[in-house]
Amino acid sequence: MSLITEPRSTAMPARDGPTTSPARRLRLHVWIAIPVFTALALPLLATLLYAVSTRWGATLLPDGLTLEWLARLWSTPRFIAAFGRSLFVVAGALMLSLVLILPVAFLAHTRYPRLDRWMNVLILAPFAVPPVVSSVGLLQLYAGGPLPLVGTPWILMLTYVSIALPFMYRSLINSLRSFEANELMEAAQLLGASPLTAFFNVILPNMRLGIRIAIFLSFSFLIGEFVFANMLVGTRFETLQIYLFNVRRESGHFTSALVITLFVFILILTWLGNGRGEITAPEAGDT
Amino acid sequence: MTARRFISPAILCVVPFFVVFAAFQLAPLVFVAINAFRVGDGWGLAHFQEIIASAFYRQAMWRTLEIAIVSSLVGIVIAVLTCYSLTRLGGRWRRLLIAFTNMTSNFAGVPLAFAFIILLGANGALTLALQRIGLFEDFSLYSRSGLMIIYTWFQVPLGVLLLLPAFGALRAEWRESASLLGAGRHDYWRYIGLPVLWPSIAGTLTILLANAVGTYATVFALVGNNYNLMTIRIANLVAGDLFLQPELASALSLLLVGLLATITLVQQRLLRRSHHVTDH
């Protein structure tokens, strides 16, 4: 559900309808595209310009350009620390997700079709229950008692497993489907491999690309997560998003540099994750 | 039996995932559902009655619905037009713009709110430019209309990415056949294009509505607790500065989940009816 592959370009009507006179009617789609994509680009462009401008007061365009804000950002210990914490939480969550979800996806695909049907319902849960609602329960379940996790990075890692689930599970299943894991499994076992050996020596190497996509997609999604981070942990373990929130009223240029850095980082990850023309739609993201 | 030998370790491999999922996704929801009916030491509907009786909470619900419906409808119209436009653009431009849409769909929450402050805040670049030519005189990003703009902004890329595959399924031959039979562009969309797309449009609209109803980070980063929405009220009741009321928050949360469930049910009902129409 969360992964959409671009339809083959041959399936799209590539050329204009036969009766159109190219000079006048062809342009309708261009007249739609220009304002829409300009509007989509404007906030990003403004932030980028703000991040590299010396001063941008009550004028239409900034006075001059500089890299000072970016330099200052990267020499701010608090930023580096927050970045480190974010990487720690997200990497931990991804490792945990992979270890927990990979066996489920593998067994659902190769052994238990019923499990797959169940999983397809379960992956809707993070979309059906907004993070704010989950937080209400989590705050009360894990604030004290036998598992006092609120305020620690551990609760974020564990909670992120379920919000990364749709991305992870769909990418892994797509990967298993792409090389017909079922038949490979049978072949390996016919040749005398135990299920475990077959899994580690035959299936896992074939899933390398799928796992990479799953990780990069979830990474860019999780590093932008704010609601859980703010409600469950907040300033007790200041991640990048919390840091950004806390400094948002300070120098606009500095914060812009932070936003742009974060965005470029996510961009590189997304690009690494799907360098082969796939469209990925984070469904009902962390807005 | 080999089968039995394989089953037991296999089941063990799946257990850890379900334990974590149950503890951190299902348990909180169950806890919320139970807690919503907890009144003092007993049980009852007092929290729901309090919510219904309070003009403040009624306003939160109304504003949540209002912003969700408006931004989703505007968003889906723009998304449909954009998808149409994308399918007609040449290959390179199309790939570029799809990648760009993908990029913007990742731009959400606090960074998005910040970017909009830079652009449309009181001293924002676009605000100043528009004021200079006499537009947007009394516009405020931190008001209802400002939030509508920002919601619509993040709904469009999501809508485009979800709808694009459906547009890919529209065959060029259908358009050609229709045109051979004398149908104009308008007739083609009226009788072929839109009916084929309708289930995807309805499904996407549901996701946009759910997305808008559940939105919290963007609004919170923009106006703090100053705009009255359900998510803002819920968060404020469990993590605010004063008077924490987790039971009331639970009741409000349950209403929110109920709202999402209703939206999904209505969509499925509409979809079923539209299948009947296309069948005949």
Coordinates of C-alpha atoms in Angstrom, one line a residue:
Chain A
M1 CA 0.0 0.0 0.0
S2 CA 2.8 2.4 0.8
L3 CA 4.9 1.5 -2.2
I4 CA 3.7 2.4 -5.6
T5 CA 5.7 1.5 -8.6
E6 CA 5.7 3.8 -11.5
P7 CA 3.5 2.4 -14.3
R8 CA 5.5 1.6 -17.4
S9 CA 5.8 4.7 -19.4
T10 CA 4.4 2.8 -22.4
A11 CA 1.1 2.5 -20.6
M12 CA 0.8 6.3 -20.4
P13 CA -0.7 8.2 -23.3
A14 CA 2.6 9.7 -24.4
R15 CA 1.4 11.8 -27.2
D16 CA -1.4 14.1 -27.5
G17 CA -4.8 13.2 -28.8
P18 CA -5.1 12.9 -32.6
T19 CA -7.6 15.8 -33.1
T20 CA -5.7 18.4 -31.1
S21 CA -4.2 21.3 -32.9
P22 CA -0.8 21.4 -31.1
A23 CA -0.4 25.1 -31.0
R24 CA -3.3 25.9 -28.8
R25 CA -4.8 22.9 -27.0
L26 CA -1.7 21.0 -26.2
R27 CA -0.8 23.7 -23.7
L28 CA -3.5 23.0 -21.2
H29 CA -1.4 20.5 -19.2
V30 CA 1.4 23.0 -19.1
W31 CA -0.9 25.6 -17.7
I32 CA -1.8 23.2 -14.9
A33 CA 1.8 22.1 -14.2
I34 CA 3.4 25.5 -14.0
P35 CA 1.3 27.0 -11.1
V36 CA 1.1 23.7 -9.2
F37 CA 4.8 22.9 -9.2
T38 CA 5.7 26.6 -8.6
A39 CA 3.5 26.5 -5.5
L40 CA 5.0 23.3 -4.4
A41 CA 8.5 24.6 -4.9
L42 CA 8.1 28.0 -3.3
P43 CA 8.4 27.1 0.4
L44 CA 11.5 25.0 -0.4
L45 CA 13.1 27.7 -2.5
A46 CA 12.4 30.4 0.1
T47 CA 14.0 28.3 2.8
L48 CA 17.0 27.5 0.7
L49 CA 17.5 31.2 -0.2
Y50 CA 17.1 32.2 3.4
A51 CA 19.7 29.6 4.5
V52 CA 22.3 31.1 2.2
S53 CA 21.6 34.8 2.4
T54 CA 23.4 37.4 4.5
R55 CA 20.3 39.4 5.5
W56 CA 16.8 39.3 4.2
G57 CA 14.8 42.0 5.7
A58 CA 11.8 43.8 4.3
T59 CA 12.8 43.3 0.7
L60 CA 11.8 40.9 -2.0
L61 CA 15.2 39.4 -2.5
P62 CA 18.1 39.0 0.0
D63 CA 21.0 41.4 0.2
G64 CA 23.8 38.9 -0.4
L65 CA 24.7 35.3 -0.3
T66 CA 26.8 33.5 2.2
L67 CA 27.6 30.0 3.6
E68 CA 28.1 31.4 7.1
W69 CA 24.9 29.9 8.4
L70 CA 25.7 26.4 7.3
A71 CA 29.2 26.7 8.7
R72 CA 27.8 28.0 12.0
L73 CA 25.3 25.2 12.1
W74 CA 28.0 22.5 11.7
S75 CA 30.0 24.1 14.4
T76 CA 27.2 24.1 16.9
P77 CA 27.8 21.2 19.4
R78 CA 24.1 21.1 20.3
F79 CA 23.2 20.4 16.7
I80 CA 25.8 17.7 16.2
A81 CA 24.6 16.1 19.4
A82 CA 21.0 16.1 18.3
F83 CA 22.0 14.7 14.9
G84 CA 23.9 11.9 16.7
R85 CA 20.9 11.1 18.9
S86 CA 18.6 11.0 15.9
L87 CA 20.9 8.7 14.0
F88 CA 21.1 6.5 17.1
V89 CA 17.4 6.3 17.6
V90 CA 16.6 5.7 13.9
A91 CA 19.4 3.2 13.3
G92 CA 18.3 1.3 16.4
A93 CA 14.7 1.3 15.3
L94 CA 15.7 0.1 11.8
M95 CA 17.8 -2.7 13.1
L96 CA 15.1 -3.8 15.4
S97 CA 12.4 -3.5 12.7
L98 CA 14.5 -5.6 10.3
V99 CA 15.2 -8.3 12.8
L100 CA 11.6 -8.5 13.8
I101 CA 9.8 -8.0 10.5
L102 CA 12.1 -9.9 8.1
P103 CA 11.2 -13.4 9.5
V104 CA 7.5 -12.5 9.4
A105 CA 7.6 -11.3 5.8
F106 CA 9.7 -14.4 4.8
L107 CA 7.3 -16.9 6.5
A108 CA 4.2 -15.0 5.3
H109 CA 5.4 -15.2 1.7
T110 CA 6.8 -18.7 1.6
R111 CA 4.9 -20.7 4.2
Y112 CA 1.8 -19.1 5.6
P113 CA -0.4 -17.1 3.2
R114 CA -2.8 -16.6 6.0
L115 CA -0.2 -14.7 7.9
D116 CA 0.2 -12.4 4.9
R117 CA -3.5 -11.7 4.9
W118 CA -3.3 -10.8 8.6
M119 CA -0.2 -8.6 8.1
N120 CA -2.0 -6.7 5.3
V121 CA -4.6 -5.7 7.9
L122 CA -2.1 -5.0 10.6
I123 CA 0.0 -2.6 8.5
L124 CA -3.0 -0.3 8.3
A125 CA -3.0 0.2 12.1
P126 CA -0.4 3.0 12.1
F127 CA -2.5 4.9 9.6
A128 CA -5.8 4.3 11.3
V129 CA -4.5 5.4 14.7
P130 CA -2.9 8.8 14.6
P131 CA 0.4 9.1 16.6
V132 CA -1.2 11.5 19.0
V133 CA -3.7 8.8 20.0
S134 CA -1.1 6.2 20.4
S135 CA 0.9 8.6 22.5
V136 CA -2.0 8.9 25.0
G137 CA -1.9 5.2 25.6
L138 CA 1.9 4.9 25.5
L139 CA 2.3 7.7 28.0
Q140 CA 0.2 6.0 30.5
L141 CA 1.3 2.4 30.0
Y142 CA 5.1 3.1 30.1
A143 CA 5.4 6.2 32.3
G144 CA 5.9 4.1 35.4
G145 CA 5.2 0.5 36.4
P146 CA 7.4 -2.4 35.4
L147 CA 8.6 -0.8 32.2
P148 CA 9.3 2.9 32.8
L149 CA 10.4 3.8 29.2
V150 CA 8.9 7.2 28.8
G151 CA 11.6 9.8 28.5
T152 CA 14.2 7.3 27.1
P153 CA 15.2 6.7 23.5
W154 CA 14.2 3.0 23.9
I155 CA 10.5 3.8 23.8
L156 CA 11.0 5.6 20.5
M157 CA 12.9 2.7 19.0
L158 CA 10.1 0.2 20.0
T159 CA 7.3 2.5 18.8
Y160 CA 9.0 3.2 15.5
V161 CA 8.9 -0.5 14.7
S162 CA 5.2 -0.3 14.3
I163 CA 5.2 2.9 12.3
A164 CA 8.0 1.7 10.0
L165 CA 6.1 -1.6 9.6
P166 CA 4.1 -0.7 6.4
F167 CA 7.2 0.6 4.6
M168 CA 9.3 -2.4 5.8
Y169 CA 6.8 -5.1 5.2
R170 CA 5.7 -4.0 1.8
S171 CA 9.2 -3.5 0.5
L172 CA 10.3 -6.9 1.9
I173 CA 7.3 -8.7 0.4
N174 CA 7.8 -7.0 -3.0
S175 CA 11.5 -8.1 -2.8
L176 CA 10.6 -11.7 -2.0
R177 CA 8.0 -11.7 -4.8
S178 CA 10.5 -10.3 -7.3
F179 CA 12.9 -13.3 -7.2
E180 CA 10.3 -16.0 -6.5
A181 CA 11.6 -16.9 -3.1
N182 CA 9.3 -19.9 -2.9
E183 CA 10.9 -21.8 -5.7
L184 CA 14.4 -20.9 -4.6
M185 CA 13.5 -22.2 -1.1
E186 CA 12.2 -25.5 -2.5
A187 CA 15.2 -25.9 -4.8
A188 CA 17.6 -25.3 -2.0
Q189 CA 15.9 -27.8 0.2
L190 CA 15.8 -30.4 -2.5
L191 CA 19.5 -30.0 -2.7
G192 CA 19.7 -30.9 0.9
A193 CA 19.9 -27.5 2.6
S194 CA 18.1 -27.1 5.9
P195 CA 15.5 -24.3 6.0
L196 CA 17.8 -22.1 8.0
T197 CA 20.8 -22.6 5.7
A198 CA 18.6 -22.0 2.7
F199 CA 17.3 -18.8 4.3
F200 CA 20.8 -17.4 5.1
N201 CA 22.7 -18.6 2.1
V202 CA 20.1 -18.3 -0.7
I203 CA 17.2 -16.0 0.3
L204 CA 19.0 -13.3 2.2
P205 CA 21.7 -12.5 -0.4
N206 CA 18.9 -12.1 -3.0
M207 CA 17.0 -9.7 -0.7
R208 CA 19.9 -7.2 -0.5
L209 CA 18.3 -4.7 -2.8
G210 CA 14.9 -5.0 -1.1
I211 CA 16.4 -4.6 2.3
R212 CA 18.3 -1.5 1.1
I213 CA 15.1 0.1 -0.2
A214 CA 13.2 -0.8 3.0
I215 CA 15.9 0.8 5.1
F216 CA 16.3 4.0 3.2
L217 CA 12.6 4.6 2.9
S218 CA 11.9 4.0 6.5
F219 CA 15.0 6.1 7.4
S220 CA 13.8 9.2 5.7
F221 CA 10.4 8.7 7.2
L222 CA 11.6 8.1 10.8
I223 CA 14.2 10.9 10.9
G224 CA 11.4 13.3 10.2
E225 CA 9.1 11.9 13.0
F226 CA 8.1 14.6 15.5
V227 CA 4.9 13.6 17.3
F228 CA 6.2 10.6 19.2
A229 CA 9.6 12.2 19.8
N230 CA 8.0 15.3 21.3
M231 CA 5.2 13.6 23.3
L232 CA 7.1 10.6 24.7
V233 CA 10.6 12.0 25.2
G234 CA 10.8 15.7 24.4
T235 CA 13.9 17.6 25.6
R236 CA 15.0 14.6 27.8
F237 CA 16.7 13.2 24.7
E238 CA 16.8 16.0 22.2
T239 CA 16.6 14.6 18.7
L240 CA 17.0 16.6 15.5
Q241 CA 13.3 17.4 15.1
I242 CA 13.0 18.4 18.8
Y243 CA 16.0 20.6 18.4
L244 CA 14.5 22.2 15.3
F245 CA 11.3 22.8 17.2
N246 CA 13.2 24.4 20.1
V247 CA 15.3 26.8 18.0
R248 CA 12.5 27.7 15.5
R249 CA 12.1 31.1 17.0
E250 CA 15.8 31.9 16.9
S251 CA 17.7 33.3 13.9
G252 CA 15.7 32.4 10.8
H253 CA 18.8 32.0 8.7
F254 CA 20.3 29.5 11.1
T255 CA 17.1 27.5 11.3
S256 CA 16.8 27.6 7.5
A257 CA 20.3 26.1 7.3
L258 CA 19.1 23.4 9.6
V259 CA 16.0 22.6 7.6
I260 CA 17.9 22.6 4.3
T261 CA 20.6 20.3 5.8
L262 CA 18.0 17.9 7.0
F263 CA 16.1 18.0 3.7
V264 CA 19.3 17.3 1.7
F265 CA 20.1 14.5 4.0
I266 CA 16.6 12.9 3.4
L267 CA 16.9 13.6 -0.3
I268 CA 20.1 11.7 -0.6
L269 CA 18.7 8.8 1.4
T270 CA 15.5 8.7 -0.7
W271 CA 17.6 8.8 -3.8
L272 CA 19.8 5.9 -2.6
G273 CA 16.7 4.0 -1.7
N274 CA 15.0 4.2 -5.0
G275 CA 17.5 5.1 -7.7
R276 CA 15.6 3.1 -10.2
G277 CA 12.5 5.2 -11.0
E278 CA 10.2 3.8 -8.4
I279 CA 7.6 6.2 -6.9
T280 CA 7.2 5.8 -3.2
A281 CA 4.2 7.3 -1.5
P282 CA 4.5 7.6 2.3
E283 CA 0.8 7.2 3.0
A284 CA -0.6 9.6 5.6
G285 CA 2.9 10.6 6.7
D286 CA 3.9 12.5 9.8
T287 CA 2.3 15.8 9.1
Chain B
M1 CA 7.3 -35.4 10.3
T2 CA 9.3 -32.7 8.6
A3 CA 6.4 -30.3 8.5
R4 CA 6.0 -30.4 12.2
R5 CA 9.7 -30.0 12.8
F6 CA 9.7 -26.8 10.7
I7 CA 6.6 -25.2 12.2
S8 CA 7.8 -24.8 15.8
P9 CA 11.0 -22.8 15.2
A10 CA 9.2 -20.9 12.5
I11 CA 6.5 -19.8 14.9
L12 CA 9.2 -18.7 17.4
C13 CA 10.7 -16.4 14.8
V14 CA 7.4 -14.5 14.4
V15 CA 6.6 -14.2 18.1
P16 CA 9.0 -11.3 19.0
F17 CA 7.5 -9.1 16.3
F18 CA 4.0 -9.7 17.5
V19 CA 5.0 -9.0 21.1
V20 CA 6.5 -5.6 20.2
F21 CA 3.6 -4.8 17.9
A22 CA 1.0 -5.7 20.5
A23 CA 2.8 -3.8 23.3
F24 CA 3.5 -0.6 21.4
Q25 CA 0.7 -0.4 18.8
L26 CA -2.3 -2.4 20.0
A27 CA -2.0 -2.1 23.8
P28 CA -2.0 1.7 23.7
L29 CA -5.2 1.7 21.6
V30 CA -6.9 -0.8 23.8
F31 CA -5.8 1.2 26.9
V32 CA -7.3 4.4 25.4
A33 CA -10.5 2.6 24.5
I34 CA -10.9 1.3 28.1
N35 CA -9.7 4.5 29.8
A36 CA -12.2 6.6 27.9
F37 CA -15.0 5.0 30.0
R38 CA -13.1 5.3 33.3
V39 CA -14.8 7.8 35.6
G40 CA -13.2 8.2 39.0
D41 CA -13.2 4.7 40.4
G42 CA -16.1 3.5 38.3
W43 CA -17.2 3.5 34.7
G44 CA -19.4 5.6 32.6
L45 CA -20.0 8.0 29.8
A46 CA -19.2 11.2 31.7
H47 CA -16.2 12.1 29.6
F48 CA -18.2 11.9 26.4
Q49 CA -21.0 13.9 27.9
E50 CA -18.5 16.5 29.0
I51 CA -17.1 16.7 25.4
I52 CA -20.5 17.0 23.8
A53 CA -21.6 19.6 26.3
S54 CA -18.5 21.7 25.9
A55 CA -18.6 24.4 23.2
F56 CA -14.8 24.3 23.2
Y57 CA -14.5 20.7 22.3
R58 CA -17.4 20.9 19.8
Q59 CA -15.4 23.7 18.1
A60 CA -12.3 21.5 18.0
M61 CA -14.3 18.8 16.3
W62 CA -15.9 21.1 13.9
R63 CA -12.6 22.8 12.9
T64 CA -10.9 19.4 12.5
L65 CA -13.7 18.3 10.1
E66 CA -13.7 21.7 8.3
I67 CA -10.0 21.8 7.6
A68 CA -9.9 18.1 6.7
I69 CA -12.8 18.3 4.2
V70 CA -11.8 21.6 2.6
S71 CA -8.1 20.7 2.3
S72 CA -8.8 17.2 1.0
L73 CA -11.4 18.3 -1.6
V74 CA -9.2 21.2 -2.9
G75 CA -6.2 18.8 -2.7
I76 CA -7.8 16.0 -4.7
V77 CA -9.0 18.4 -7.4
I78 CA -5.5 19.8 -7.8
A79 CA -4.0 16.3 -7.6
V80 CA -6.3 15.0 -10.3
L81 CA -5.4 17.9 -12.6
T82 CA -1.8 17.5 -11.8
C83 CA -1.8 13.8 -12.6
Y84 CA -3.6 14.5 -15.9
S85 CA -0.9 17.1 -16.7
L86 CA 1.9 14.7 -15.7
T87 CA 0.6 11.9 -18.0
R88 CA 0.7 14.4 -20.9
L89 CA 4.1 15.8 -20.3
G90 CA 7.1 14.4 -22.1
G91 CA 9.2 11.6 -20.4
R92 CA 12.0 13.6 -19.0
W93 CA 9.9 16.3 -17.5
R94 CA 7.5 13.8 -16.1
R95 CA 10.2 11.8 -14.4
L96 CA 11.7 15.0 -13.0
L97 CA 8.4 16.3 -11.7
I98 CA 7.4 13.0 -10.2
A99 CA 10.8 12.8 -8.3
F100 CA 10.1 16.4 -7.1
T101 CA 6.6 15.5 -5.9
N102 CA 8.1 12.5 -4.1
M103 CA 10.6 14.9 -2.5
T104 CA 7.9 17.4 -1.3
S105 CA 5.8 14.5 0.1
N106 CA 8.8 13.9 2.5
F107 CA 8.8 17.5 3.6
A108 CA 6.4 17.5 6.5
G109 CA 5.9 18.5 10.1
V110 CA 8.2 21.0 11.8
P111 CA 10.4 21.8 8.8
L112 CA 7.3 22.4 6.7
A113 CA 5.8 24.8 9.2
F114 CA 9.1 26.6 9.3
A115 CA 9.4 26.9 5.6
F116 CA 5.9 28.4 5.5
I117 CA 6.9 30.9 8.1
I118 CA 9.8 32.0 5.9
L119 CA 7.5 32.3 2.9
L120 CA 4.1 33.4 4.3
G121 CA 4.8 34.5 7.8
A122 CA 4.3 38.1 8.9
N123 CA 7.6 39.1 7.3
G124 CA 7.6 36.3 4.8
A125 CA 9.1 36.9 1.3
L126 CA 5.8 36.1 -0.5
T127 CA 3.7 38.0 2.0
L128 CA 5.8 41.2 1.5
A129 CA 5.7 40.8 -2.3
L130 CA 1.9 40.3 -2.3
Q131 CA 1.3 43.2 0.1
R132 CA 3.4 45.4 -2.2
I133 CA 1.0 44.9 -5.0
G134 CA -2.0 45.3 -2.7
L135 CA -3.0 41.7 -2.1
F136 CA -3.1 39.6 1.1
E137 CA -3.4 42.8 3.2
D138 CA -4.9 41.1 6.2
F139 CA -3.6 37.6 5.7
S140 CA -2.1 35.7 8.6
L141 CA -0.4 32.3 8.2
Y142 CA -1.4 31.6 11.8
S143 CA -5.1 31.8 11.1
R144 CA -7.7 29.4 9.5
S145 CA -6.9 30.5 6.0
G146 CA -3.2 30.1 6.6
L147 CA -3.6 26.6 7.9
M148 CA -5.9 25.8 4.9
I149 CA -3.1 26.7 2.6
I150 CA -0.5 24.7 4.4
Y151 CA -2.8 21.6 4.7
T152 CA -3.6 21.8 1.0
W153 CA 0.1 22.1 0.2
F154 CA 0.9 18.8 1.9
Q155 CA -2.2 17.1 0.6
V156 CA -1.4 17.7 -3.1
P157 CA 1.9 15.6 -3.4
L158 CA 0.4 12.8 -1.4
G159 CA -2.7 12.8 -3.6
V160 CA -0.6 12.9 -6.8
L161 CA 1.6 10.0 -5.8
L162 CA -1.4 7.9 -4.8
L163 CA -3.4 8.7 -7.9
L164 CA -0.7 8.4 -10.5
P165 CA -0.8 4.6 -10.9
A166 CA -4.5 4.9 -11.6
F167 CA -3.9 7.4 -14.4
G168 CA -1.2 5.0 -15.8
A169 CA -4.0 2.4 -16.2
L170 CA -5.9 4.6 -18.6
R171 CA -5.1 3.1 -22.0
A172 CA -4.2 5.3 -24.9
E173 CA -6.4 3.0 -27.1
W174 CA -9.5 3.9 -25.1
R175 CA -9.0 7.5 -25.9
E176 CA -8.3 6.7 -29.6
S177 CA -11.4 4.4 -29.8
A178 CA -13.6 7.1 -28.2
S179 CA -12.2 9.7 -30.6
L180 CA -12.9 7.4 -33.6
L181 CA -16.5 7.0 -32.4
G182 CA -16.8 10.8 -32.4
A183 CA -16.3 11.5 -28.7
G184 CA -14.6 14.8 -27.9
R185 CA -12.2 15.3 -25.1
H186 CA -15.0 16.3 -22.7
D187 CA -17.1 13.2 -23.6
Y188 CA -14.0 11.0 -23.1
W189 CA -13.4 12.2 -19.6
R190 CA -17.1 12.3 -18.7
Y191 CA -17.9 8.7 -19.9
I192 CA -14.6 6.9 -19.7
G193 CA -11.8 8.6 -17.9
L194 CA -13.5 9.7 -14.7
P195 CA -15.6 6.6 -14.2
V196 CA -12.5 4.4 -14.5
L197 CA -10.6 6.7 -12.1
W198 CA -13.5 7.1 -9.6
P199 CA -12.6 4.2 -7.2
S200 CA -9.0 5.4 -7.0
I201 CA -10.1 9.0 -6.5
A202 CA -12.5 8.0 -3.7
G203 CA -9.8 5.9 -2.0
T204 CA -7.2 8.6 -2.3
L205 CA -9.7 11.1 -0.9
T206 CA -10.2 8.9 2.2
I207 CA -6.5 8.8 2.8
L208 CA -6.2 12.5 2.4
L209 CA -9.1 13.0 4.9
A210 CA -7.5 10.6 7.4
N211 CA -4.2 12.4 6.9
A212 CA -5.7 15.8 7.6
V213 CA -7.7 14.6 10.6
G214 CA -4.6 13.1 12.2
T215 CA -2.3 16.0 11.5
Y216 CA -0.6 17.4 14.5
A217 CA 3.1 18.3 14.1
T218 CA 2.7 20.9 11.4
V219 CA -0.1 22.8 13.3
F220 CA 1.7 22.5 16.6
A221 CA 4.9 23.9 15.2
L222 CA 3.0 26.7 13.6
V223 CA 0.6 27.9 16.2
G224 CA 1.2 25.8 19.3
N225 CA -2.0 25.2 21.2
N226 CA -3.7 28.3 19.7
Y227 CA -5.7 26.7 17.0
N228 CA -8.5 24.5 18.2
L229 CA -8.2 21.0 16.7
M230 CA -8.9 17.6 18.1
T231 CA -5.2 16.4 17.9
I232 CA -4.1 19.6 19.6
R233 CA -6.6 19.2 22.4
I234 CA -5.7 15.5 22.9
A235 CA -2.0 16.3 23.1
N236 CA -2.6 19.2 25.5
L237 CA -4.6 17.0 27.8
V238 CA -1.8 14.5 28.3
A239 CA 1.3 16.5 27.8
G240 CA 0.3 20.1 28.4
D241 CA 1.5 22.4 31.1
L242 CA -1.4 22.2 33.5
F243 CA -4.4 20.0 34.4
L244 CA -3.5 16.7 32.8
Q245 CA -6.7 14.7 32.1
P246 CA -5.7 11.4 30.5
E247 CA -9.2 10.0 30.7
L248 CA -10.7 12.9 28.9
A249 CA -7.9 12.7 26.3
S250 CA -8.7 9.0 25.9
A251 CA -12.4 9.8 25.2
L252 CA -11.4 12.5 22.7
S253 CA -9.0 10.0 21.1
L254 CA -11.7 7.4 20.8
L255 CA -13.9 10.0 19.0
L256 CA -11.1 10.8 16.6
V257 CA -10.5 7.1 15.8
G258 CA -14.3 6.8 15.4
L259 CA -14.3 9.7 13.0
L260 CA -11.5 8.0 10.9
A261 CA -13.5 4.7 10.9
T262 CA -16.6 6.5 9.8
I263 CA -14.8 8.2 6.9
T264 CA -13.5 4.7 5.7
L265 CA -17.0 3.2 6.0
V266 CA -18.6 6.0 4.0
Q267 CA -16.0 5.6 1.3
Q268 CA -16.5 1.9 1.0
R269 CA -20.3 2.4 0.9
L270 CA -19.9 5.0 -1.9
L271 CA -17.5 2.8 -3.8
R272 CA -19.9 -0.2 -3.6
R273 CA -22.6 2.0 -5.0
S274 CA -20.4 3.2 -7.8
H275 CA -19.6 -0.4 -8.8
H276 CA -23.3 -1.0 -9.2
V277 CA -23.5 2.0 -11.5
T278 CA -20.6 0.9 -13.7
D279 CA -21.9 -2.6 -13.8
H280 CA -25.1 -1.7 -15.5

